[in-house]
Amino acid sequence: MDPEAEPVVDNPAANMDLENEQREEQRRREEEEKAKQQYFENRLRYVEAEKEKGNNPYPHKFVVSMSNSEFIEKYTSLNTKEHVEDDQVSLAGRIMSKRSYGKIFFYDLHNRGSKVQVVANRSYSELDEAEFVRLHANVRRGDIIGVTGFPGKTNVGELSIFSRSFTVLSHCLHTLPMKERPRHGTEENPREKAPPKNTENWVPGKPRNPQTYIIKDQETRYRQRYLDLILHNEVHQVFNTSRNIRKYIRRYLDDLDFFEFETSMMSINAGGATARPFETHHNDLNMKMYMRIAPELFLKQLVVGGFDRVFEIGKQFRNEGIDMTHNPEFTTCEFYMAFADYNDLMEMTEELLSGMVKELTGGYKIKYHANGYDEEPIEIDFTPPFRRIDMMVDVEKMANLNIPKDLASEEANKYVIDACERFNVRCPPPQTTARLLDKLVGHFLEVTCVNPTFIMNQPKIMSPLAKSHRSNEFLTERFELFVNQHELCNAYTELNDPVEQRQRFADQLKDRQSGDDEAMAIDESFCTALEYGLPPTGGWGMGIDRLAMLLTDSQNIKEVIPFPTTKPKDEPSSAATANR
């Protein structure tokens, strides 16, 4: 025992207080769960009672004449207390708030990110008083309704639809979480002020404020994405941004006369990238198949067949780790352009990304919480041209190294092993030269890439599908674009010599035999296609999810994937619990 250490003082009273708090918290949670279950059972009984009366609680159809946003755009110019009773409008959506004033009911109707107030007044309704009261007494927050009425503004100037016909289209059987009431001040500082309220609607490129979300637990949001979307309009905007990214890319490539293809999701070889694939089995053919890790080899075969400009936006599947920037299933865009090289692709990358960021955010600079939401956001500048780094030249300069030129040699492998040990750069086995160099580049170069930066001229041993550099036989004409220290794009002048391609695959096989299960396997059908002639071609790929993360200020890739991969949660459904 350290004689200088302060003695630990047991405090029975404090321990007792802590135990009492824990018991109280447990009791409160149990009561909440009991109340939720009771609510669910009561709603089920109501729906069943409606069925027994011959009423259909789930109508087949409701004719909507316009969306909420169209309603707002058309009638926002009305004056306070002005009504347009000759205009009949039908809206539908989900009720997110219900209030009453005497026998007048007010609802907030949400639809596609827009809110319209519904005013249900007996004097405008087609129902008699008893039916009117009974209907609205059983409407709950979360129900989906269809309402037909006329537009107008209330006495306080709020644009509303005044209901003549009100139909519940689908019942929400569960209680929707409510926003916690803010509790300001403490016993020590009772006059502590409330945090500033975020009143602005979020737009791409600006910081987000997830602390304002009703559901605080991320796992709940990802597992129950429908609930996340119901409660948080900002999440709608996040997914809309991903959609706009894909639309912009398609428009950009369409304008350059690219042809969009959908290639196979399964094949007998998993090629086109260095990654571990998912395996599956085809019963009829009785053979092992792989989910694709990239569409590259298929798309290049289309170029061989005469489609000079092709692209695909689609899912890839990699059986690797899950972290803040990796999900086993993710979306990419790849394009291949005959008679182009990696210099052309760098210019296209600058034009595509800077133009997209400007169109979606209004400028070239975005804000991103790179260090967590508790810290100030950083600024990322997409103004072209982007910075360029020569991989081997700059890593040697920054680390004061002199790596042997023949990177496939034993001498080079031993040198980079020693370099990694000297700089405490860890590389788990197998310690191939390609993996070791990748770790060194991450340690010295990638960390400097906050604004968009091209790391270019990667070694052959790291680029089995890229063409040799025209001025250095040990390197390739390849670049990776890094933003916020993460890879966003990968592109190169394509290797089109079938003999050299077979040799590169053979070199990869050596790495695979030494334990690197991410190394590429030989794809004979692709090599045969090359024998028919692939024109000089530039190939390019980008992770759309990672770009969406940047433009939506998302710290986790799961924020931009509607249904990310999560472990199953073994809990019985509410319906099963009710039946028991």
XYZ file of C-alpha atoms in Angstrom:
580
model
C 0.000 0.000 0.000
C 1.208 3.468 -0.824
C 1.799 5.241 2.495
C 1.190 8.584 0.765
C -2.251 7.561 -0.539
C -5.315 8.996 1.176
C -7.320 6.421 3.132
C -10.668 5.365 1.652
C -13.434 6.547 3.947
C -16.575 4.413 4.030
C -19.740 6.540 4.040
C -22.760 4.370 4.954
C -25.208 7.260 4.560
C -24.014 8.059 1.020
C -24.140 4.378 0.070
C -27.698 4.154 1.383
C -28.747 7.234 -0.598
C -27.270 5.728 -3.772
C -29.091 2.436 -3.237
C -32.364 4.292 -2.621
C -31.886 6.285 -5.857
C -31.238 3.101 -7.807
C -34.323 1.413 -6.346
C -36.430 4.476 -7.131
C -35.150 4.574 -10.702
C -35.911 0.868 -11.126
C -39.422 1.356 -9.725
C -40.033 4.279 -12.055
C -38.939 2.272 -15.103
C -41.169 -0.646 -14.142
C -44.144 1.690 -13.750
C -43.426 3.267 -17.155
C -43.291 -0.140 -18.840
C -46.497 -1.190 -17.097
C -48.253 2.001 -18.236
C -47.043 1.491 -21.829
C -48.317 -2.072 -21.840
C -51.676 -0.996 -20.435
C -51.970 1.692 -23.116
C -51.209 -0.870 -25.828
C -53.825 -3.304 -24.525
C -56.458 -0.559 -24.253
C -55.825 0.526 -27.840
C -56.061 -3.059 -29.055
C -59.421 -3.454 -27.301
C -60.704 -0.235 -28.894
C -59.733 -1.389 -32.394
C -61.334 -4.800 -31.832
C -64.501 -3.135 -30.549
C -64.697 -1.051 -33.730
C -64.440 -4.213 -35.812
C -67.255 -5.852 -33.809
C -69.472 -2.842 -34.529
C -68.918 -3.343 -38.255
C -66.580 -0.363 -38.628
C -63.326 -0.727 -40.553
C -60.532 0.762 -38.391
C -58.083 0.406 -41.295
C -59.676 1.880 -44.482
C -58.332 0.706 -47.828
C -57.798 4.123 -49.433
C -57.936 7.868 -48.958
C -57.695 10.318 -51.848
C -55.170 13.100 -51.095
C -55.483 16.246 -53.190
C -52.144 17.815 -52.206
C -49.223 17.444 -49.823
C -48.724 19.558 -46.719
C -45.943 21.527 -48.382
C -48.126 22.259 -51.424
C -50.952 23.363 -49.098
C -48.610 25.737 -47.270
C -47.191 27.166 -50.494
C -50.660 27.772 -51.978
C -52.411 29.290 -48.971
C -49.693 30.865 -46.816
C -50.575 34.336 -48.136
C -54.073 34.283 -46.549
C -54.801 36.951 -43.975
C -55.547 36.292 -40.308
C -59.147 34.960 -39.877
C -59.510 34.610 -43.665
C -61.203 31.377 -44.834
C -61.618 29.989 -48.370
C -64.678 27.789 -47.833
C -65.199 27.195 -51.560
C -61.846 25.373 -51.849
C -62.085 21.724 -50.830
C -58.759 20.178 -49.873
C -57.833 16.666 -48.672
C -54.675 16.134 -46.627
C -53.287 13.063 -44.855
C -50.517 12.389 -42.405
C -49.616 11.517 -38.850
C -50.886 13.379 -35.784
C -47.987 14.542 -33.635
C -49.924 16.817 -31.278
C -53.528 17.037 -30.037
C -55.062 19.948 -28.131
C -58.613 20.944 -27.332
C -60.461 24.124 -26.447
C -63.967 23.270 -25.362
C -65.380 21.143 -28.181
C -62.845 22.389 -30.733
C -59.886 20.088 -31.361
C -56.535 21.164 -32.774
C -54.079 18.686 -34.327
C -50.586 19.010 -35.773
C -50.631 16.964 -38.971
C -47.161 15.936 -40.200
C -46.476 14.756 -43.730
C -43.166 14.538 -45.625
C -41.397 16.948 -43.335
C -44.117 19.618 -43.243
C -46.693 20.420 -40.561
C -50.229 21.760 -41.011
C -52.683 22.482 -38.199
C -56.063 20.744 -38.379
C -59.000 22.505 -36.741
C -61.925 20.171 -35.980
C -64.980 22.242 -35.082
C -68.433 20.707 -34.675
C -69.960 23.619 -36.603
C -68.095 22.563 -39.778
C -68.368 18.805 -39.316
C -70.660 16.399 -41.174
C -71.173 14.424 -37.930
C -73.769 15.054 -35.261
C -72.507 16.228 -31.885
C -72.404 12.786 -30.209
C -70.531 11.185 -33.129
C -68.161 14.151 -33.334
C -67.245 13.994 -29.642
C -66.871 10.209 -29.680
C -64.606 10.289 -32.762
C -62.234 12.898 -31.415
C -62.190 11.442 -27.914
C -60.567 8.318 -29.353
C -58.016 9.974 -31.633
C -54.491 9.619 -30.269
C -51.077 11.076 -30.943
C -49.407 8.977 -33.597
C -52.614 8.039 -35.460
C -52.588 8.460 -39.236
C -55.588 10.443 -40.453
C -57.157 11.791 -43.624
C -58.956 15.115 -43.420
C -61.098 16.967 -45.964
C -61.996 20.596 -45.429
C -61.196 24.147 -46.439
C -58.092 26.298 -45.899
C -57.959 29.317 -43.658
C -56.105 31.114 -40.930
C -57.103 31.129 -37.269
C -57.627 34.146 -35.024
C -53.919 34.094 -34.214
C -52.929 33.810 -37.879
C -51.943 30.125 -38.084
C -52.590 28.499 -41.455
C -54.942 25.542 -40.934
C -57.298 23.158 -42.652
C -60.787 23.381 -41.150
C -62.146 19.855 -41.092
C -65.491 18.817 -42.583
C -64.584 15.146 -42.807
C -62.087 13.463 -40.455
C -61.066 9.788 -40.904
C -58.620 7.711 -38.880
C -56.731 5.671 -41.475
C -54.405 3.723 -39.175
C -54.113 3.533 -35.396
C -50.865 3.964 -33.481
C -51.188 1.326 -30.753
C -48.140 2.444 -28.792
C -47.401 5.612 -26.861
C -44.946 7.815 -28.723
C -42.078 9.154 -26.607
C -42.440 12.788 -25.622
C -39.740 15.396 -25.470
C -38.392 15.683 -21.942
C -39.354 18.830 -20.125
C -36.151 20.795 -19.508
C -35.116 21.018 -15.889
C -32.961 24.066 -15.360
C -30.850 24.830 -12.361
C -29.556 22.619 -9.548
C -29.518 22.782 -5.796
C -26.057 24.315 -6.073
C -27.088 26.767 -8.814
C -30.889 27.158 -8.916
C -30.657 30.127 -11.327
C -28.801 28.218 -14.032
C -30.165 29.223 -17.431
C -31.616 26.843 -19.974
C -29.447 25.956 -22.989
C -30.249 27.953 -26.115
C -33.118 26.483 -28.119
C -32.381 25.382 -31.669
C -35.136 27.043 -33.676
C -33.561 26.834 -37.130
C -34.344 24.016 -39.539
C -31.215 22.028 -40.282
C -29.768 22.140 -43.816
C -26.880 20.118 -45.342
C -23.398 21.385 -44.599
C -24.422 22.915 -41.259
C -23.850 21.493 -37.762
C -26.569 19.232 -36.410
C -27.969 19.252 -32.908
C -28.759 15.636 -31.927
C -29.111 16.679 -28.278
C -32.546 18.007 -29.234
C -33.736 14.553 -30.301
C -36.548 12.940 -28.339
C -34.879 9.516 -28.461
C -31.461 9.882 -26.891
C -30.326 6.266 -27.252
C -28.654 5.707 -30.637
C -29.232 1.946 -30.685
C -32.982 2.470 -30.251
C -32.980 4.901 -33.171
C -31.134 2.454 -35.424
C -33.158 -0.619 -34.432
C -36.492 1.196 -34.675
C -35.780 3.509 -37.574
C -39.513 4.009 -38.211
C -39.800 5.521 -34.713
C -36.720 7.651 -35.308
C -38.324 9.009 -38.490
C -41.709 9.591 -36.848
C -40.204 11.676 -34.056
C -37.283 13.474 -35.715
C -37.868 15.500 -38.872
C -34.120 16.160 -39.084
C -33.565 12.462 -39.875
C -35.824 12.876 -42.920
C -33.504 15.644 -44.108
C -30.444 13.423 -43.594
C -31.844 10.720 -45.869
C -33.040 13.338 -48.331
C -29.445 14.582 -48.536
C -28.256 11.053 -49.395
C -30.915 10.929 -52.105
C -29.788 14.288 -53.509
C -26.164 13.088 -53.600
C -27.183 10.131 -55.763
C -29.355 12.360 -57.978
C -26.493 14.812 -58.512
C -24.018 12.049 -59.416
C -26.462 10.518 -61.898
C -27.116 13.899 -63.505
C -23.389 14.663 -63.725
C -22.587 11.326 -65.378
C -25.673 11.400 -67.608
C -24.544 14.778 -68.943
C -21.236 13.117 -69.911
C -23.108 10.336 -71.731
C -22.389 7.564 -69.206
C -24.553 4.416 -69.333
C -25.894 3.145 -65.968
C -25.803 -0.609 -65.373
C -26.864 -2.966 -62.578
C -24.339 -5.796 -62.340
C -24.479 -9.089 -60.418
C -24.688 -9.067 -56.627
C -23.324 -12.647 -56.435
C -20.484 -14.318 -58.280
C -18.113 -17.256 -57.998
C -15.214 -14.831 -57.330
C -15.164 -11.808 -55.047
C -12.923 -9.374 -56.913
C -12.472 -5.692 -57.611
C -11.234 -4.749 -54.136
C -9.149 -5.998 -51.233
C -11.746 -7.098 -48.714
C -13.168 -10.200 -47.032
C -16.419 -11.293 -48.720
C -19.645 -12.831 -47.459
C -20.110 -16.410 -48.571
C -23.386 -18.021 -49.632
C -24.456 -21.245 -51.347
C -26.465 -21.748 -54.518
C -28.613 -24.840 -53.933
C -29.544 -25.597 -57.539
C -25.980 -25.251 -58.847
C -24.576 -26.753 -55.617
C -21.689 -24.329 -55.384
C -20.260 -21.657 -53.152
C -20.844 -18.055 -54.210
C -19.820 -14.680 -52.841
C -21.678 -11.425 -52.311
C -19.858 -8.802 -54.330
C -17.331 -6.529 -52.674
C -17.173 -4.228 -55.728
C -18.686 -4.082 -59.245
C -15.351 -3.178 -60.854
C -14.576 -6.355 -62.810
C -18.090 -6.534 -64.271
C -18.069 -2.895 -65.359
C -14.662 -3.186 -67.029
C -15.906 -6.183 -69.006
C -18.693 -3.921 -70.295
C -16.026 -1.467 -71.478
C -14.313 -4.362 -73.274
C -17.694 -5.033 -74.923
C -17.921 -1.501 -76.321
C -19.686 0.583 -73.663
C -17.044 3.329 -73.398
C -18.595 5.069 -70.370
C -20.377 3.044 -67.689
C -21.309 3.533 -64.056
C -23.203 1.853 -61.251
C -24.622 3.095 -57.962
C -25.341 0.161 -55.697
C -24.692 -1.913 -52.595
C -21.419 -3.651 -51.724
C -20.959 -6.277 -49.011
C -17.782 -6.759 -46.992
C -17.490 -9.173 -44.091
C -15.321 -6.938 -41.957
C -15.461 -4.946 -38.745
C -18.205 -2.503 -37.800
C -17.169 0.913 -36.521
C -18.064 4.588 -36.893
C -17.186 4.650 -40.611
C -17.713 1.005 -41.637
C -20.899 -1.012 -42.122
C -20.884 -4.479 -43.754
C -23.432 -3.274 -46.320
C -22.837 0.125 -47.917
C -23.459 2.134 -51.086
C -20.863 3.159 -53.650
C -20.664 4.728 -57.081
C -18.141 3.383 -59.599
C -17.590 4.630 -63.136
C -15.236 3.631 -65.947
C -14.292 5.941 -68.782
C -12.475 4.665 -71.871
C -9.601 6.747 -73.288
C -9.094 8.581 -69.974
C -6.404 8.320 -67.279
C -6.110 9.186 -63.588
C -5.216 12.810 -64.345
C -8.586 13.249 -66.073
C -10.307 11.585 -63.121
C -8.705 13.963 -60.614
C -10.134 16.917 -62.521
C -13.540 15.223 -62.730
C -13.447 14.476 -58.982
C -12.788 18.135 -58.176
C -15.549 19.268 -60.514
C -18.088 16.680 -59.296
C -17.573 17.116 -55.550
C -17.104 20.884 -55.432
C -20.152 21.378 -57.665
C -22.250 18.997 -55.579
C -21.293 20.593 -52.259
C -22.072 24.052 -53.618
C -25.470 22.979 -54.986
C -26.553 21.062 -51.857
C -25.203 23.448 -49.210
C -24.994 26.825 -50.955
C -21.193 27.106 -50.763
C -17.894 25.222 -50.795
C -17.358 25.159 -47.013
C -19.156 22.866 -44.584
C -19.147 22.448 -40.808
C -18.452 19.043 -39.297
C -18.139 17.848 -35.686
C -14.962 15.849 -36.314
C -14.113 15.708 -32.597
C -17.575 14.931 -31.257
C -20.681 17.012 -30.654
C -19.243 18.342 -27.380
C -16.479 20.160 -29.276
C -16.708 22.991 -31.785
C -17.190 21.844 -35.404
C -14.320 22.113 -37.853
C -14.582 23.689 -41.292
C -13.948 21.574 -44.401
C -13.308 23.483 -47.625
C -14.228 21.838 -50.961
C -13.004 24.772 -53.037
C -11.072 23.404 -56.032
C -8.312 22.608 -56.815
C -7.662 20.003 -54.111
C -4.275 19.473 -52.447
C -2.091 16.658 -53.886
C 0.389 14.415 -52.048
C 2.797 11.945 -53.665
C 2.518 8.911 -51.374
C 6.054 7.479 -51.337
C 7.865 10.818 -51.725
C 5.951 12.475 -48.892
C 5.911 9.545 -46.456
C 9.693 9.228 -46.835
C 10.099 12.976 -46.349
C 7.848 13.178 -43.256
C 9.294 10.047 -41.607
C 12.881 10.556 -42.819
C 12.907 7.141 -44.522
C 14.699 5.700 -47.536
C 12.562 2.713 -48.494
C 14.100 0.316 -51.084
C 12.645 0.950 -54.540
C 11.722 -2.686 -55.194
C 8.853 -2.880 -52.751
C 8.209 -6.550 -53.559
C 11.640 -7.524 -52.166
C 12.426 -9.059 -48.773
C 14.720 -6.100 -48.129
C 11.821 -3.662 -48.448
C 9.610 -5.763 -46.188
C 12.235 -5.860 -43.446
C 12.836 -2.098 -43.805
C 9.175 -1.127 -43.346
C 8.781 -3.590 -40.445
C 11.655 -1.810 -38.682
C 10.156 1.584 -39.558
C 6.796 0.650 -38.053
C 8.485 -0.582 -34.871
C 10.550 2.614 -34.644
C 7.454 4.841 -34.853
C 5.270 2.515 -32.757
C 2.928 1.947 -35.720
C 1.104 -1.307 -35.077
C 0.292 -3.726 -37.877
C -1.276 -7.052 -36.897
C -0.178 -10.144 -38.845
C 0.306 -10.833 -41.646
C 2.942 -8.112 -41.944
C 3.031 -7.854 -45.712
C 4.762 -4.836 -47.196
C 1.448 -3.550 -48.564
C -0.228 -3.662 -45.143
C 2.781 -2.101 -43.407
C 2.959 0.763 -45.919
C -0.763 1.355 -45.503
C -0.250 1.757 -41.746
C 2.669 4.165 -42.224
C 0.685 6.275 -44.665
C -2.199 6.394 -42.209
C 0.162 7.500 -39.439
C 1.995 10.220 -41.355
C -0.124 11.380 -44.301
C -3.828 10.653 -43.813
C -3.956 12.578 -40.526
C -3.014 15.753 -42.423
C -5.920 15.411 -44.859
C -8.767 17.474 -43.417
C -9.677 19.403 -46.555
C -10.020 17.214 -49.683
C -6.569 15.842 -50.532
C -5.362 13.454 -53.236
C -2.812 10.875 -52.065
C -1.406 9.608 -55.350
C 1.030 7.249 -57.070
C 0.572 4.231 -54.803
C 2.957 1.244 -55.128
C 2.099 -1.723 -57.363
C 1.929 -4.080 -54.400
C -0.950 -2.007 -52.998
C -2.790 -1.647 -56.323
C -3.276 -4.978 -58.142
C -5.737 -3.551 -60.712
C -3.967 -0.256 -61.474
C -1.696 0.456 -64.447
C 2.020 0.947 -63.837
C 3.172 4.544 -63.555
C 4.596 5.750 -66.866
C 7.729 7.131 -65.150
C 8.275 4.678 -62.234
C 7.871 0.939 -62.712
C 7.327 0.255 -58.981
C 4.375 2.650 -58.673
C 0.928 2.947 -60.255
C -1.187 5.755 -61.659
C -3.624 5.777 -58.781
C -5.044 8.240 -56.286
C -7.170 8.141 -53.174
C -9.111 11.211 -52.068
C -9.132 11.771 -48.315
C -11.450 14.148 -46.483
C -11.465 14.573 -42.708
C -8.692 11.918 -42.535
C -10.899 9.238 -44.157
C -10.796 7.778 -47.654
C -13.661 8.986 -49.830
C -12.613 8.101 -53.400
C -10.269 5.597 -55.038
C -9.330 5.803 -58.721
C -6.657 4.796 -61.202
C -5.613 4.318 -64.768
C -6.783 0.750 -65.326
C -4.345 -2.080 -65.926
C -5.265 -3.494 -69.350
C -2.361 -5.868 -70.029
C -3.763 -9.397 -69.437
C -0.311 -10.930 -68.895
C 0.651 -8.412 -66.232
C -2.808 -8.675 -64.676
C -2.379 -12.429 -64.209
C 1.021 -11.821 -62.617
C -0.445 -9.216 -60.236
C -3.145 -11.689 -59.215
C -0.423 -14.308 -58.618
C 1.441 -11.840 -56.370
C -1.784 -11.259 -54.440
C -2.135 -15.019 -54.043
C 1.206 -15.082 -52.204
C -0.161 -12.554 -49.701
C -3.326 -14.632 -49.319
C -1.263 -17.758 -48.641
C 0.666 -15.875 -45.958
C -2.582 -15.145 -44.132
C -3.978 -11.976 -45.725
C -7.557 -13.083 -46.438
C -8.339 -9.632 -47.911
C -5.899 -10.127 -50.792
C -7.498 -10.656 -54.222
C -7.989 -14.093 -55.736
C -7.285 -14.853 -59.398
C -10.290 -14.147 -61.626
C -9.725 -16.074 -64.854
C -12.917 -14.868 -66.546
C -11.798 -11.242 -66.090
C -8.302 -11.999 -67.424
C -9.858 -13.688 -70.447
C -11.961 -10.572 -71.073
C -8.785 -8.450 -71.015
C -7.335 -10.676 -73.732
C -10.010 -9.312 -76.089
C -8.738 -5.789 -75.486
C -9.607 -3.184 -72.839
C -8.960 0.337 -74.179
C -6.984 2.796 -72.039
C -9.476 3.435 -69.256
C -9.824 5.460 -66.080
C -11.795 3.862 -63.225
C -13.241 5.675 -60.196
C -15.118 4.708 -57.025
C -16.613 6.672 -54.119
C -18.356 5.734 -50.871
C -21.687 7.553 -50.986
C -22.440 6.879 -47.317
C -19.214 8.535 -46.207
C -19.927 11.602 -48.316
C -23.420 11.722 -46.825
C -21.838 11.608 -43.355
C -19.793 14.712 -44.146
C -22.658 16.730 -45.611
C -25.055 15.788 -42.779
C -22.609 16.217 -39.884
C -23.064 12.545 -38.921
C -20.490 10.955 -36.623
C -21.625 7.392 -37.303
C -22.221 5.767 -40.694
C -25.375 4.220 -39.201
C -26.909 7.704 -39.227
C -27.038 7.726 -43.044
C -28.005 4.067 -43.625
C -31.739 3.480 -43.082
C -31.318 -0.005 -41.615
C -27.709 -0.492 -40.486
C -26.360 -3.837 -39.285
C -26.985 -4.340 -35.557
C -27.014 -7.321 -33.248
C -30.496 -8.788 -32.727
C -32.239 -7.756 -29.550
C -34.005 -10.725 -27.957
C -37.227 -9.199 -26.750
C -40.783 -10.485 -27.294
C -43.124 -8.257 -29.263
C -45.785 -6.250 -27.457
C -48.468 -8.295 -29.196
C -46.954 -11.551 -27.931
C -46.752 -10.153 -24.419
C -50.396 -9.062 -24.591
C -51.483 -12.508 -25.783
C -49.723 -14.175 -22.868
